[in-house]
mmCIF file of C-alpha atoms in Angstrom:
data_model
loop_
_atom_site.group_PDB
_atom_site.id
_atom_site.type_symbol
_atom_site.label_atom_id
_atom_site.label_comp_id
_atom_site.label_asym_id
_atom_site.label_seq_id
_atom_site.Cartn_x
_atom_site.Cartn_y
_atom_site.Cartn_z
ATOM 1 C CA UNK A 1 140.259 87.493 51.445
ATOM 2 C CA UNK A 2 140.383 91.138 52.616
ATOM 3 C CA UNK A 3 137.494 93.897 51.782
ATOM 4 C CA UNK A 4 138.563 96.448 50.051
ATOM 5 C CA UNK A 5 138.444 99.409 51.623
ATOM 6 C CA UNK A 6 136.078 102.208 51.310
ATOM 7 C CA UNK A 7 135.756 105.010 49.367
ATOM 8 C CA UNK A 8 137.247 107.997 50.983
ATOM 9 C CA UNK A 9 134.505 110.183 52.117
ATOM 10 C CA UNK A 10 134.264 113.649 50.048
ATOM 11 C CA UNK A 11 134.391 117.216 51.959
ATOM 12 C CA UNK A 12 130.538 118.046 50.693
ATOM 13 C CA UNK A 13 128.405 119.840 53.199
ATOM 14 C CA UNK A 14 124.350 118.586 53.349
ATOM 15 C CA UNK A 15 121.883 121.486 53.155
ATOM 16 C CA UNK A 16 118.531 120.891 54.203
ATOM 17 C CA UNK A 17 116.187 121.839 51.138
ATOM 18 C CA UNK A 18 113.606 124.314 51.477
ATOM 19 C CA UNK A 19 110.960 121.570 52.246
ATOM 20 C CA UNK A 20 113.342 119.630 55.208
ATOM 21 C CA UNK A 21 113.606 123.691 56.536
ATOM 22 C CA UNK A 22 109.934 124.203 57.005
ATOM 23 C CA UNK A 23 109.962 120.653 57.989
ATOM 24 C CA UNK A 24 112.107 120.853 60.410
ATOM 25 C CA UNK A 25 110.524 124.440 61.897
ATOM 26 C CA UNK A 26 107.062 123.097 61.810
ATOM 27 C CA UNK A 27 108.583 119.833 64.185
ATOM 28 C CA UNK A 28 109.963 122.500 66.749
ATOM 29 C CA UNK A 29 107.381 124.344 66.937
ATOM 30 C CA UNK A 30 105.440 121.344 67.681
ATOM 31 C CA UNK A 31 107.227 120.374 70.443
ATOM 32 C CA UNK A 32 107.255 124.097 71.747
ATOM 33 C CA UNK A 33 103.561 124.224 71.906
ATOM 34 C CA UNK A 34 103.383 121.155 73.617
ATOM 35 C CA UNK A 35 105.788 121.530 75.892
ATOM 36 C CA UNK A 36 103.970 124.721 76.389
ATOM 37 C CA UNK A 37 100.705 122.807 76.950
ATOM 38 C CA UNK A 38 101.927 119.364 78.964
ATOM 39 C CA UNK A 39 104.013 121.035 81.518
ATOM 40 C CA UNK A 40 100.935 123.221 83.547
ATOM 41 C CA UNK A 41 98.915 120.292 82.725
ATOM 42 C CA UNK A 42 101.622 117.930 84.055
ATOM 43 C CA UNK A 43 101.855 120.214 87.116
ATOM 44 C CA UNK A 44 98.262 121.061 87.696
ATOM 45 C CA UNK A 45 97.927 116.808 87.540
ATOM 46 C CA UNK A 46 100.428 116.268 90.197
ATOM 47 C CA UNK A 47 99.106 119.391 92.397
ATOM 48 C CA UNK A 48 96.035 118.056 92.079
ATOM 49 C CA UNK A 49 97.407 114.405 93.318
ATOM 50 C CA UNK A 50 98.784 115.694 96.387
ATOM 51 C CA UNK A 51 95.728 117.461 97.308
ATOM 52 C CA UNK A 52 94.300 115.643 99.867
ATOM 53 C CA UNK A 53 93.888 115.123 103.771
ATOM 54 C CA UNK A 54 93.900 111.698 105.353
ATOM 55 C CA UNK A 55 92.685 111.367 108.889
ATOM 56 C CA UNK A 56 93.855 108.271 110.356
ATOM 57 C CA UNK A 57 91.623 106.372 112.836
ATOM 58 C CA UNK A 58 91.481 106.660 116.435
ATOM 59 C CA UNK A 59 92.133 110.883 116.223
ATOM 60 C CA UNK A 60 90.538 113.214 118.152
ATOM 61 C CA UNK A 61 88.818 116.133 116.888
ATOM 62 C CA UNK A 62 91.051 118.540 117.720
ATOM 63 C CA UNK A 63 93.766 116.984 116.325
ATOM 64 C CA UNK A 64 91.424 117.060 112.757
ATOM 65 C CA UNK A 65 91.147 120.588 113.456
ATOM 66 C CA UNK A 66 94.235 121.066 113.090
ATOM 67 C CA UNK A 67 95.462 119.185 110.584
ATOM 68 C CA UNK A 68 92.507 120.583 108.618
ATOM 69 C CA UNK A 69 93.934 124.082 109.419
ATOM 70 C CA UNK A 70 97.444 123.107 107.728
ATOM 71 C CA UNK A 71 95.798 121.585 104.943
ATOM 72 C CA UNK A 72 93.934 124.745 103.971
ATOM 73 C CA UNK A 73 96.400 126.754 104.808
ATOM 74 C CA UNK A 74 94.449 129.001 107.552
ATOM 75 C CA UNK A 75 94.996 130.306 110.592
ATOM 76 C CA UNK A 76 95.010 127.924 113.844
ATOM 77 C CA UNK A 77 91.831 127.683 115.241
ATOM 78 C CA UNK A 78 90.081 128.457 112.470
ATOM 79 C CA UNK A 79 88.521 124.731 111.572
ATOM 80 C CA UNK A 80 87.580 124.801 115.448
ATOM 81 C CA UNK A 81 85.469 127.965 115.359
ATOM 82 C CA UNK A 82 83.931 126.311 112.398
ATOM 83 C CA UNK A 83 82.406 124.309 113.927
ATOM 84 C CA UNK A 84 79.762 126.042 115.054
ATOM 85 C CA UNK A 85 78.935 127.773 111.488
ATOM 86 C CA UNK A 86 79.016 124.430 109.535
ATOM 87 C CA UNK A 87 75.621 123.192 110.276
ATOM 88 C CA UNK A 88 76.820 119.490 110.814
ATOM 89 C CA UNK A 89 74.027 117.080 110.514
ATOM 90 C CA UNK A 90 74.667 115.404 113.847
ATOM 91 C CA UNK A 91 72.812 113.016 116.014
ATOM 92 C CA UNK A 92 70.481 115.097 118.571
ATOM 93 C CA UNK A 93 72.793 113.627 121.422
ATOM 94 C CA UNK A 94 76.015 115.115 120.295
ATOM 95 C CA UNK A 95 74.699 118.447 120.862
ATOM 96 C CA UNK A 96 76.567 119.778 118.313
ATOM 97 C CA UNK A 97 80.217 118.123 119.128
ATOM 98 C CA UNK A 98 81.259 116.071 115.693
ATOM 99 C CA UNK A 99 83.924 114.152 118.075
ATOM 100 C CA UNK A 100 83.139 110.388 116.941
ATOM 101 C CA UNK A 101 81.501 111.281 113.538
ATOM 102 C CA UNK A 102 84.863 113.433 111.306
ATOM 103 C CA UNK A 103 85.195 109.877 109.457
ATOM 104 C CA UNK A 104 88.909 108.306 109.029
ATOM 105 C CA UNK A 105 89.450 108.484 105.618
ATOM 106 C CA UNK A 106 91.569 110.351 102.735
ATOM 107 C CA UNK A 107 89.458 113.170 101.743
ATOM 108 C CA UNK A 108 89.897 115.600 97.973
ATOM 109 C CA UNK A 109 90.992 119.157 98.682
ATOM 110 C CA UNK A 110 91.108 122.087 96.178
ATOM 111 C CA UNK A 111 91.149 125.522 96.110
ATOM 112 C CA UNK A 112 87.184 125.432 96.754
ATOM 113 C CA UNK A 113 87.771 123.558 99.710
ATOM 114 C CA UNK A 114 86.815 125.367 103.276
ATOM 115 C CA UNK A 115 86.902 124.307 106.718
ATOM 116 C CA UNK A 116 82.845 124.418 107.045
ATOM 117 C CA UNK A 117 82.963 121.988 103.526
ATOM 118 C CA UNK A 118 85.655 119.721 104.598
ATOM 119 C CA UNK A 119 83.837 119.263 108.231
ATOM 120 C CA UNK A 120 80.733 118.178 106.417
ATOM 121 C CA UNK A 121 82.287 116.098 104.303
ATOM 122 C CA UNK A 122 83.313 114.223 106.827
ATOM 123 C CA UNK A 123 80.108 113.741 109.285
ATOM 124 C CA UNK A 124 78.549 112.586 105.690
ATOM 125 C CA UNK A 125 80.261 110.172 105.126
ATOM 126 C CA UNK A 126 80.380 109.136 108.852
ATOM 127 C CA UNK A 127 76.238 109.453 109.005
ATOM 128 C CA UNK A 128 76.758 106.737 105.838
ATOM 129 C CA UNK A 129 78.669 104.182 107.343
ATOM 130 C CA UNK A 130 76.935 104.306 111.007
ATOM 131 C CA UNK A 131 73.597 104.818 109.336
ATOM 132 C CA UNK A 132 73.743 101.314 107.455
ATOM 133 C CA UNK A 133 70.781 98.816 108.839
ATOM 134 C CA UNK A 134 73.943 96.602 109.775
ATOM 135 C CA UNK A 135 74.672 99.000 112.205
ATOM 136 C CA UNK A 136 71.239 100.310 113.511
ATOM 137 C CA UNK A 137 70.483 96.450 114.079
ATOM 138 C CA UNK A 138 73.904 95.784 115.862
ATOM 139 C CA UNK A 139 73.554 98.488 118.033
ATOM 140 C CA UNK A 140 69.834 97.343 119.072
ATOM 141 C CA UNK A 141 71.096 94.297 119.585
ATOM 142 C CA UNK A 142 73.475 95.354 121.951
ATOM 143 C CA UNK A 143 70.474 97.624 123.752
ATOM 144 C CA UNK A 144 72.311 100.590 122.657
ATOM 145 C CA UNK A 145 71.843 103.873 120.393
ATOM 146 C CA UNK A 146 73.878 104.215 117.080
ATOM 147 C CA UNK A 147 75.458 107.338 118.992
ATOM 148 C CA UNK A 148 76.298 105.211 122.269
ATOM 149 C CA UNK A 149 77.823 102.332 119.496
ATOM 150 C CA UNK A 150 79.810 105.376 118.222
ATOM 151 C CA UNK A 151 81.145 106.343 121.589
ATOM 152 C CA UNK A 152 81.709 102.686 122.360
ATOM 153 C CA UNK A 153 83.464 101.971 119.281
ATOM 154 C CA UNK A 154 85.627 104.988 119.948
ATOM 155 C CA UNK A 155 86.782 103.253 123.308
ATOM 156 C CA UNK A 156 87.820 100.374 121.314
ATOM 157 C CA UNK A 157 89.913 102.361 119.109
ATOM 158 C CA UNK A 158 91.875 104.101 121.676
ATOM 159 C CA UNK A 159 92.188 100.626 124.402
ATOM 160 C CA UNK A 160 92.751 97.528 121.505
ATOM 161 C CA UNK A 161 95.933 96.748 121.111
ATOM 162 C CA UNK A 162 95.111 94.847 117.586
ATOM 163 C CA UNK A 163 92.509 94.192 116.086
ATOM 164 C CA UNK A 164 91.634 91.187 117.199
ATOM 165 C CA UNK A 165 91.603 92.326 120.335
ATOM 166 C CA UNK A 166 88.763 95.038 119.465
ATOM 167 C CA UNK A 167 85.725 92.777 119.505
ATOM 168 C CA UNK A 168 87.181 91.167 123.273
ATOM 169 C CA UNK A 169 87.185 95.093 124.323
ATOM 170 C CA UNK A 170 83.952 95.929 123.407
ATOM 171 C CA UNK A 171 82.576 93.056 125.185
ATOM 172 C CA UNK A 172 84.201 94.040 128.110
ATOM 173 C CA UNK A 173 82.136 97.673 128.232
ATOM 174 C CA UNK A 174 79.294 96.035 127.584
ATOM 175 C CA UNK A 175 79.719 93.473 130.591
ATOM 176 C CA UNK A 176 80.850 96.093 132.805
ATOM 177 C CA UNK A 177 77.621 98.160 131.446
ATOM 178 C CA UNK A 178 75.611 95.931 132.217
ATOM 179 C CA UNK A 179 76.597 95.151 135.630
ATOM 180 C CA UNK A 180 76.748 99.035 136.573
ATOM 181 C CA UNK A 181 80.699 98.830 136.776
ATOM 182 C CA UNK A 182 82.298 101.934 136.148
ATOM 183 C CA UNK A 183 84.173 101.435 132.660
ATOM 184 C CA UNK A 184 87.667 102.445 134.325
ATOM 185 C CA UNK A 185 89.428 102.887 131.241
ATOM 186 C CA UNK A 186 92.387 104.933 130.963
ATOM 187 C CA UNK A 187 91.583 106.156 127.476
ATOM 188 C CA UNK A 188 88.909 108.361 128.893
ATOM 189 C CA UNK A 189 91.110 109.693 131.183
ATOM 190 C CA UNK A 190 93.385 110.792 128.745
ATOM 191 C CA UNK A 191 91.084 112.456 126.634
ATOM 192 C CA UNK A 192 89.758 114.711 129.963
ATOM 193 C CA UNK A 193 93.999 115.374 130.332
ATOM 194 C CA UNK A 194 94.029 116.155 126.537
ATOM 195 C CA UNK A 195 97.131 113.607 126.775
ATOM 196 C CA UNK A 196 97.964 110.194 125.254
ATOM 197 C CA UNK A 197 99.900 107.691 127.954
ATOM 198 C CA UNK A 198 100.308 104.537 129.864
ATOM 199 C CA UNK A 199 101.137 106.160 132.895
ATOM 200 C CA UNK A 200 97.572 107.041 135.384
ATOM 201 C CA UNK A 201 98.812 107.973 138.847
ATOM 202 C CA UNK A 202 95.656 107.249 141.235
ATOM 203 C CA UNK A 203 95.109 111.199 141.181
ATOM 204 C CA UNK A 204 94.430 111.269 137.651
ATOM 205 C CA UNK A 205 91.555 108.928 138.291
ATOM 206 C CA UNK A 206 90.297 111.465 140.817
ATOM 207 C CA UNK A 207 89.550 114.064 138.689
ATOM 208 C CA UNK A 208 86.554 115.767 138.260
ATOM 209 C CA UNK A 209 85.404 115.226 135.278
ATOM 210 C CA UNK A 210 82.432 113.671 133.405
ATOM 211 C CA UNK A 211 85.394 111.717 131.193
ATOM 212 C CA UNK A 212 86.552 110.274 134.304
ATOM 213 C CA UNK A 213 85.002 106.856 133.879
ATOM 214 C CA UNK A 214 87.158 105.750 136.500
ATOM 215 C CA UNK A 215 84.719 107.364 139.132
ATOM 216 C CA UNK A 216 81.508 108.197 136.952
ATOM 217 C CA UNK A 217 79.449 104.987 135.947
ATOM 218 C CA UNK A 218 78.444 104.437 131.826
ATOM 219 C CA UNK A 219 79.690 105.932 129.208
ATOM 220 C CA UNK A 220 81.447 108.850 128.431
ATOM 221 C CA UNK A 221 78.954 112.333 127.438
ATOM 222 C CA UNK A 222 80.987 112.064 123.756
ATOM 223 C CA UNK A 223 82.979 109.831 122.017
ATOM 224 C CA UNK A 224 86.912 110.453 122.790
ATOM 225 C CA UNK A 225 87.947 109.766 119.043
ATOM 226 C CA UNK A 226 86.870 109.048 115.362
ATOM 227 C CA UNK A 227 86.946 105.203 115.199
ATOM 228 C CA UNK A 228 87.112 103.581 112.043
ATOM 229 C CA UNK A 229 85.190 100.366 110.656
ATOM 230 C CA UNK A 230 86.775 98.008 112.182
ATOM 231 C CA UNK A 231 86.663 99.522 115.841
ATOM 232 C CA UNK A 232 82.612 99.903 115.016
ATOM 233 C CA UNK A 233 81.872 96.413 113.586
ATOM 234 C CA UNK A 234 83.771 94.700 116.325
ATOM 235 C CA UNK A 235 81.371 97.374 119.142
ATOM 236 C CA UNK A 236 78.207 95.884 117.172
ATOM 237 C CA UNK A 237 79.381 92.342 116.724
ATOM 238 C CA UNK A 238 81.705 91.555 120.062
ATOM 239 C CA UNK A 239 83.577 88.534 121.089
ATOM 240 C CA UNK A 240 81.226 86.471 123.224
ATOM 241 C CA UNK A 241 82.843 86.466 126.906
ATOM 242 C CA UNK A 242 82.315 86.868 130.119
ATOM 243 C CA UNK A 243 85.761 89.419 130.788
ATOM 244 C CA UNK A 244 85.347 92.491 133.330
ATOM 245 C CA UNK A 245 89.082 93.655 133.176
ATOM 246 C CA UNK A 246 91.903 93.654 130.366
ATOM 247 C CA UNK A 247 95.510 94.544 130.319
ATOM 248 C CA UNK A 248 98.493 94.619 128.113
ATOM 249 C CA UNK A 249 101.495 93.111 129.632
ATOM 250 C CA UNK A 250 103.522 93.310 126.640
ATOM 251 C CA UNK A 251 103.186 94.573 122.953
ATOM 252 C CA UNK A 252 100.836 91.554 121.637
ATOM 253 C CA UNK A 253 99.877 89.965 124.494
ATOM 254 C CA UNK A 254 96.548 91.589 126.039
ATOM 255 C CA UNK A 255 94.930 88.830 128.726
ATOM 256 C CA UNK A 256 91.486 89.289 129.295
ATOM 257 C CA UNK A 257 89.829 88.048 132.781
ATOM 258 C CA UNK A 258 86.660 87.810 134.110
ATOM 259 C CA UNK A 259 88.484 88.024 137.980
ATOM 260 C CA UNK A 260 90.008 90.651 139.609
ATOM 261 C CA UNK A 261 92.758 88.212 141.237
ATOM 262 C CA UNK A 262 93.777 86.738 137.690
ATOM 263 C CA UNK A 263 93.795 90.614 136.521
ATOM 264 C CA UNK A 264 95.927 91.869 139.420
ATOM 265 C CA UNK A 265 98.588 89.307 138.682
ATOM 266 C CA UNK A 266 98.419 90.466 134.993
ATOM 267 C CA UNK A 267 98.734 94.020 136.454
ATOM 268 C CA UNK A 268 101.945 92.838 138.433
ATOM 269 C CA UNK A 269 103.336 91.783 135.835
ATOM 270 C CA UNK A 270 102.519 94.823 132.941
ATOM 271 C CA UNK A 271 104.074 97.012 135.826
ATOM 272 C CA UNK A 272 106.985 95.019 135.815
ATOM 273 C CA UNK A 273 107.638 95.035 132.368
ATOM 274 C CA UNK A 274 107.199 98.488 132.184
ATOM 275 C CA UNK A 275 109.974 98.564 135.519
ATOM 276 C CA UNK A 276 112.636 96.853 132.969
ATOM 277 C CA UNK A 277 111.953 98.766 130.095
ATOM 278 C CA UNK A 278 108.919 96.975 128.226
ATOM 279 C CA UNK A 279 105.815 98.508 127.465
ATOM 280 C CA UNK A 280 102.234 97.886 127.846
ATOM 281 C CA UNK A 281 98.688 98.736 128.608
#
């Protein structure tokens, strides 16, 4: 059986009553005022979200500088010169150099924010972590200051591959340490070159300078980075070992050796892959 169809639908216009008018006024100017309201808020939210500097581990201080600069929007330079104004607290043997103690992590910026504030930020909460007992016992286990850990630590940062590899590094400066070895590590070099490569020539490891751990014995005068936790617990808690050299003959595969004949091979054969195109340490 079929529906009947329905009534045809008359011409009449609806007119909102007085009431459904103020009504319908009130509801737009609702949503005017809050629009009004949400939208800086909304915006002030997300400025303040992306306000913020993150300092990876393993950089050096100058590159903080700058990055610090472009954060704040000043003028380049102007974090470095800072420096000297910000009254760090520092350990006595920095002598006033934060390198090793601007902490790897994401730090809040706002329109408050200065160079001279951001810089202290960052020691403080570098003096936290490094001043734990944990660490102050690791390091005197290791017959070592909590600065020396630092500038160890920031050896293991730059040289480890992974970090597994960190705690096998560290023991290797402290064998060579303790046996009066020159540390010979490339990363040091780089940092005296202000430079980041695989490539020393035997000239670069005849320069004169007191980063040159390739001809001065111990350890570098500062750290040559800002290592981050895991480059400091494995410096106060290192592989046991008795390794003197290390090299990376591919990405991955770092050998350790405690003889010089096993570590030329390993030499041989990083400069080989390096001949065909690989890469290594």
């Amino acid at each position: 059986m079929m529906n009947e169809p329905p009534p045809a639908q008359s011409g009449r216009r609806f007119r909102l009553t007085r009431r459904g008018r103020l009504v319908l006024i009130v509801s737009a100017v609702v949503v005017i005022v809050a629009t009004a309201v949400l939208v800086p808020l909304l915006l002030r939210q997300a400025k303040e979200e992306k306000a913020s500097l993150l300092i990876p581990e393993g950089w050096r201080a100058s590159q903080v500088y700058a990055a610090v600069d472009k954060a704040l929007e000043e003028q380049p330079g102007t974090t470095r010169k800072a420096v000297g104004t910000a009254k760090l607290t520092l350990p006595a043997d920095a002598r006033g150099n934060p390198e090793g103690y601007l902490f790897p992590a994401t730090y809040p910026i706002d329109d408050k924010t200065t160079p001279a504030s951001l810089l202290s930020y960052m020691v403080n909460t570098a003096n936290q972590r490094f001043g734990a007992d944990r660490i102050s016992s690791g390091a005197q286990r290791g017959g070592v200051t909590v600065y020396q850990a630092v500038n160890i630590a920031s050896i293991v940062q730059a040289e480890a591959d992974t970090p597994k590899d960190m705690g096998r590094v560290a023991r290797v400066i402290y064998n060579r340490l303790a046996k009066g070895m020159p540390l010979q590590m490339d990363s040091t070099l780089n940092y005296a070159l202000n430079r980041s490569t695989l490539d020393t020539t035997a000239a670069d490891t005849k320069i004169d300078s007191p980063y040159n751990s390739y001809e001065r014995p111990g350890l570098p005068p500062t750290p040559i980075d800002n290592p981050g936790e895991q480059a400091m617990h494995a410096t106060i808690n290192p592989t046991p070992g008795n390794w003197l050299y290390f090299v990376t003959v591919a990405p991955g595969d770092t050998r350790f050796t405690a003889g010089y004949r096993e570590h030329q091979r390993n030499v041989e054969q990083f400069n080989a892959n390096r001949s065909s195109g690989g890469s290594g340490r």
